[in-house]
CSV table of C-alpha atoms in Angstrom, one decimal:
chain,number,residue,atom,x,y,z
A,76,MET,CA,4.3,7.0,-6.1
A,77,GLY,CA,4.3,5.8,-9.5
A,78,TYR,CA,4.8,9.3,-11.0
A,79,ALA,CA,7.5,10.0,-8.6
A,80,VAL,CA,9.3,6.9,-9.6
A,81,ALA,CA,8.7,7.8,-13.3
A,82,ILE,CA,10.1,11.3,-12.8
A,83,MET,CA,13.0,10.5,-10.8
A,84,ALA,CA,14.0,7.3,-13.1
A,85,LYS,CA,13.8,9.9,-16.1
A,86,ARG,CA,16.2,12.4,-14.1
A,87,ARG,CA,18.6,9.4,-13.7
A,88,GLY,CA,18.7,9.0,-17.6
A,89,ALA,CA,16.2,6.0,-17.9
A,90,ARG,CA,13.9,5.5,-20.9
A,91,VAL,CA,10.5,5.5,-18.9
A,92,ILE,CA,7.2,4.0,-19.8
A,93,LEU,CA,4.4,5.2,-17.2
A,94,VAL,CA,1.2,3.5,-17.7
A,95,SER,CA,-1.3,5.1,-15.6
A,96,GLY,CA,-4.6,4.7,-14.6
A,97,PRO,CA,-7.0,7.9,-14.1
A,98,SER,CA,-5.1,10.4,-12.1
A,99,SER,CA,-5.3,14.4,-11.5
A,100,LEU,CA,-1.5,14.5,-11.9
A,101,PRO,CA,-0.3,15.8,-15.0
A,102,PRO,CA,1.7,13.4,-17.4
A,103,PRO,CA,5.4,13.9,-16.5
A,104,MET,CA,7.6,15.6,-19.0
A,105,ASP,CA,9.7,13.5,-21.4
A,106,VAL,CA,8.3,10.1,-20.4
A,107,HIS,CA,6.2,7.7,-22.5
A,108,PHE,CA,2.9,8.2,-21.1
A,109,VAL,CA,0.2,5.6,-21.4
A,110,SER,CA,-3.4,6.3,-20.0
A,111,VAL,CA,-5.7,3.5,-19.3
A,112,GLY,CA,-9.2,3.4,-17.7
A,113,SER,CA,-9.4,-0.2,-16.0
A,114,ALA,CA,-7.3,-2.8,-14.9
A,115,ARG,CA,-7.6,-5.2,-17.9
A,116,GLU,CA,-6.2,-2.2,-20.2
A,117,MET,CA,-3.6,-1.5,-17.6
A,118,ARG,CA,-2.5,-5.2,-17.8
A,119,ASP,CA,-2.6,-5.4,-21.6
A,120,ALA,CA,-0.5,-2.1,-21.8
A,121,VAL,CA,2.2,-3.5,-19.1
A,122,ILE,CA,2.5,-6.9,-20.8
A,123,GLY,CA,2.5,-5.0,-24.2
A,124,TYR,CA,5.5,-3.2,-23.2
A,125,LEU,CA,7.3,-5.8,-21.2
A,126,ASP,CA,9.7,-6.9,-24.0
A,127,ALA,CA,10.8,-3.4,-23.8
A,128,ALA,CA,11.6,-3.3,-20.1
A,129,THR,CA,14.6,-3.8,-18.0
A,130,VAL,CA,13.1,-2.8,-14.6
A,131,VAL,CA,9.3,-3.0,-14.1
A,132,VAL,CA,8.2,-1.1,-11.0
A,133,LYS,CA,4.5,-1.8,-10.5
A,134,ALA,CA,3.3,1.0,-8.0
A,135,ALA,CA,-0.3,1.2,-9.0
A,136,ALA,CA,-3.0,0.0,-6.6
A,137,VAL,CA,-5.2,-1.8,-9.1
A,138,ALA,CA,-8.5,-3.1,-7.4
A,139,ASP,CA,-8.4,-6.8,-6.9
A,140,TYR,CA,-12.1,-7.1,-8.0
A,141,ARG,CA,-14.6,-5.4,-10.4
A,142,PRO,CA,-18.2,-5.9,-11.3
A,143,ALA,CA,-18.9,-9.1,-13.2
A,144,VAL,CA,-21.4,-7.2,-15.1
A,145,GLN,CA,-21.4,-3.4,-16.2
A,146,ALA,CA,-24.6,-1.7,-16.6
A,147,ARG,CA,-25.0,0.5,-19.7
A,148,GLN,CA,-27.3,2.9,-18.2
A,149,LYS,CA,-28.2,4.2,-14.8
A,150,LEU,CA,-29.5,1.6,-12.3
A,151,LYS,CA,-32.7,2.8,-10.9
A,152,LYS,CA,-33.7,2.2,-7.2
A,153,ASN,CA,-36.2,-0.6,-6.3
A,154,ALA,CA,-37.5,-2.0,-3.4
A,155,GLY,CA,-35.4,-4.9,-2.7
A,156,PRO,CA,-31.7,-5.0,-1.7
A,157,MET,CA,-29.2,-5.0,-4.5
A,158,THR,CA,-26.2,-7.3,-5.1
A,159,ILE,CA,-23.2,-6.8,-7.0
A,160,ALA,CA,-21.5,-10.1,-8.3
A,161,LEU,CA,-17.7,-9.4,-8.5
A,162,GLU,CA,-14.7,-11.2,-10.6
A,163,ARG,CA,-11.1,-11.0,-10.2
A,164,ASN,CA,-9.0,-8.3,-12.0
A,165,PRO,CA,-6.0,-9.8,-13.5
A,166,ASP,CA,-3.0,-9.9,-11.2
A,167,ILE,CA,-0.7,-7.9,-13.4
A,168,ILE,CA,2.6,-8.2,-11.0
A,169,ALA,CA,2.0,-11.8,-10.6
A,170,GLU,CA,2.1,-12.0,-14.4
A,171,VAL,CA,5.0,-9.9,-14.9
A,172,GLY,CA,6.8,-12.2,-12.3
A,173,ASP,CA,6.0,-15.1,-14.3
A,174,LYS,CA,7.4,-13.5,-17.4
A,175,LYS,CA,10.6,-12.1,-15.5
A,176,ASN,CA,13.1,-13.2,-17.8
A,177,GLY,CA,16.1,-11.6,-16.2
A,178,ARG,CA,14.2,-8.1,-15.5
A,179,ILE,CA,14.0,-6.5,-12.0
A,180,VAL,CA,10.6,-6.4,-10.7
A,181,VAL,CA,9.5,-4.0,-7.9
A,182,GLY,CA,6.1,-4.1,-6.5
A,183,PHE,CA,4.1,-2.3,-3.7
A,184,ALA,CA,2.0,-3.5,-0.9
A,185,MET,CA,-0.3,-1.0,0.9
A,186,GLU,CA,-1.6,-2.8,3.8
A,187,THR,CA,-3.9,-1.9,6.9
A,188,GLU,CA,-2.6,-4.9,8.9
A,189,ASP,CA,0.4,-7.2,9.2
A,190,LEU,CA,2.3,-5.1,6.8
A,191,LEU,CA,5.6,-7.2,6.9
A,192,GLU,CA,4.2,-10.5,6.8
A,193,ASN,CA,1.7,-9.7,3.7
A,194,ALA,CA,4.5,-7.8,2.0
A,195,ARG,CA,6.7,-10.8,2.2
A,196,ALA,CA,4.2,-13.4,1.0
A,197,LYS,CA,3.5,-11.0,-1.9
A,198,LEU,CA,7.2,-10.7,-2.6
A,199,GLU,CA,7.6,-14.6,-2.8
A,200,ALA,CA,4.4,-15.4,-4.2
A,201,LYS,CA,4.8,-12.9,-7.2
A,202,ASN,CA,8.3,-13.3,-8.0
A,203,MET,CA,9.5,-9.9,-7.2
A,204,ASP,CA,13.0,-8.6,-6.5
A,205,LEU,CA,11.9,-5.9,-4.3
A,206,ILE,CA,8.6,-4.8,-2.5
A,207,VAL,CA,7.8,-1.4,-1.2
A,208,ALA,CA,5.3,-1.8,1.9
A,209,ASN,CA,3.5,1.2,3.4
A,210,ASP,CA,0.9,1.1,6.1
A,211,LEU,CA,-2.0,3.2,4.9
A,212,GLN,CA,-3.0,3.6,8.7
A,213,GLU,CA,0.3,5.5,9.2
A,214,ALA,CA,0.1,9.4,9.0
A,215,GLY,CA,1.6,10.7,5.9
A,216,ALA,CA,1.7,7.4,4.1
A,217,GLY,CA,0.0,6.2,0.9
A,218,PHE,CA,-2.7,7.9,-1.1
A,219,GLN,CA,-3.6,11.8,-1.4
A,220,SER,CA,-0.1,12.8,0.1
A,221,GLU,CA,3.1,14.2,-1.1
A,222,THR,CA,4.7,12.2,1.6
A,223,ASN,CA,5.2,8.6,2.3
A,224,VAL,CA,6.6,6.3,5.0
A,225,ILE,CA,8.1,3.2,3.3
A,226,ARG,CA,9.8,-0.1,4.2
A,227,ILE,CA,11.8,-1.5,1.2
A,228,MET,CA,12.1,-5.5,1.5
A,229,ASP,CA,14.3,-7.7,-0.7
A,230,ARG,CA,14.3,-11.5,-1.3
A,231,GLU,CA,16.9,-12.1,1.2
A,232,GLY,CA,14.7,-10.6,3.8
A,233,THR,CA,16.9,-7.5,4.3
A,234,ILE,CA,14.0,-4.5,5.5
A,235,GLU,CA,15.1,-1.1,5.0
A,236,SER,CA,12.7,1.2,6.8
A,237,LEU,CA,12.5,4.8,5.9
A,238,PRO,CA,11.3,7.8,7.8
A,239,LEU,CA,8.4,10.2,6.6
A,240,MET,CA,9.8,12.0,3.4
A,241,SER,CA,8.6,13.2,0.3
A,242,LYS,CA,7.6,10.8,-2.6
A,243,MET,CA,10.4,12.0,-4.7
A,244,ASP,CA,13.0,11.4,-2.2
A,245,ALA,CA,11.3,7.9,-1.4
A,246,ALA,CA,11.5,7.4,-5.2
A,247,ASN,CA,15.0,7.9,-5.2
A,248,ARG,CA,15.8,5.5,-2.4
A,249,ILE,CA,13.7,2.8,-4.4
A,250,LEU,CA,15.9,3.7,-7.3
A,251,ASP,CA,19.0,3.3,-5.3
A,252,ARG,CA,18.2,-0.2,-4.6
A,253,VAL,CA,17.0,-0.9,-8.1
A,254,LYS,CA,20.4,0.3,-9.3
A,255,CYS,CA,22.4,-2.0,-7.0
A,256,LEU,CA,20.3,-4.9,-8.2
A,257,LEU,CA,21.2,-3.9,-11.7
A,258,ALA,CA,24.9,-3.5,-10.8
A,259,ALA,CA,25.0,-7.2,-9.1
A,260,LYS,CA,23.6,-8.6,-12.6
A,261,THR,CA,26.8,-7.1,-14.6
């Protein structure tokens, strides 16, 4: 979805900075592409470009946790069980929301249960203007697909439920909502 939003925003005339973790997709043409390898690198890149942004669309599904210690070499099998300690990754969208300063902030909620309740809580807690929610158990939605089924929720509680469509069409629908929010600011 992040690549689709970047492509469609560029087609609409936006100056686009795409910060991306590892992906099999090629970088979109004519966008400033920043490749990162970890959640911490993504956080640093997003915050580093924040002052240049009018709109931030945070579509990446960054893991909430990472191993507390990274092994420098292969871990060998041993007789006992292995325990991996985890630590929290930075909450990038929450930090962007804290530093909003007049920007439009759009986030995503990918859920397997209580979709709208969890999306609403995330929208409010992280100071977003819009949240795009999709149920990962719905056919055609989420990862590894050219399609998506989304619901766009705003701060007033309006929910726009969209049918199965291409990610490019879904990106355009999201950007239509962003355009309305920008127009309301002027």
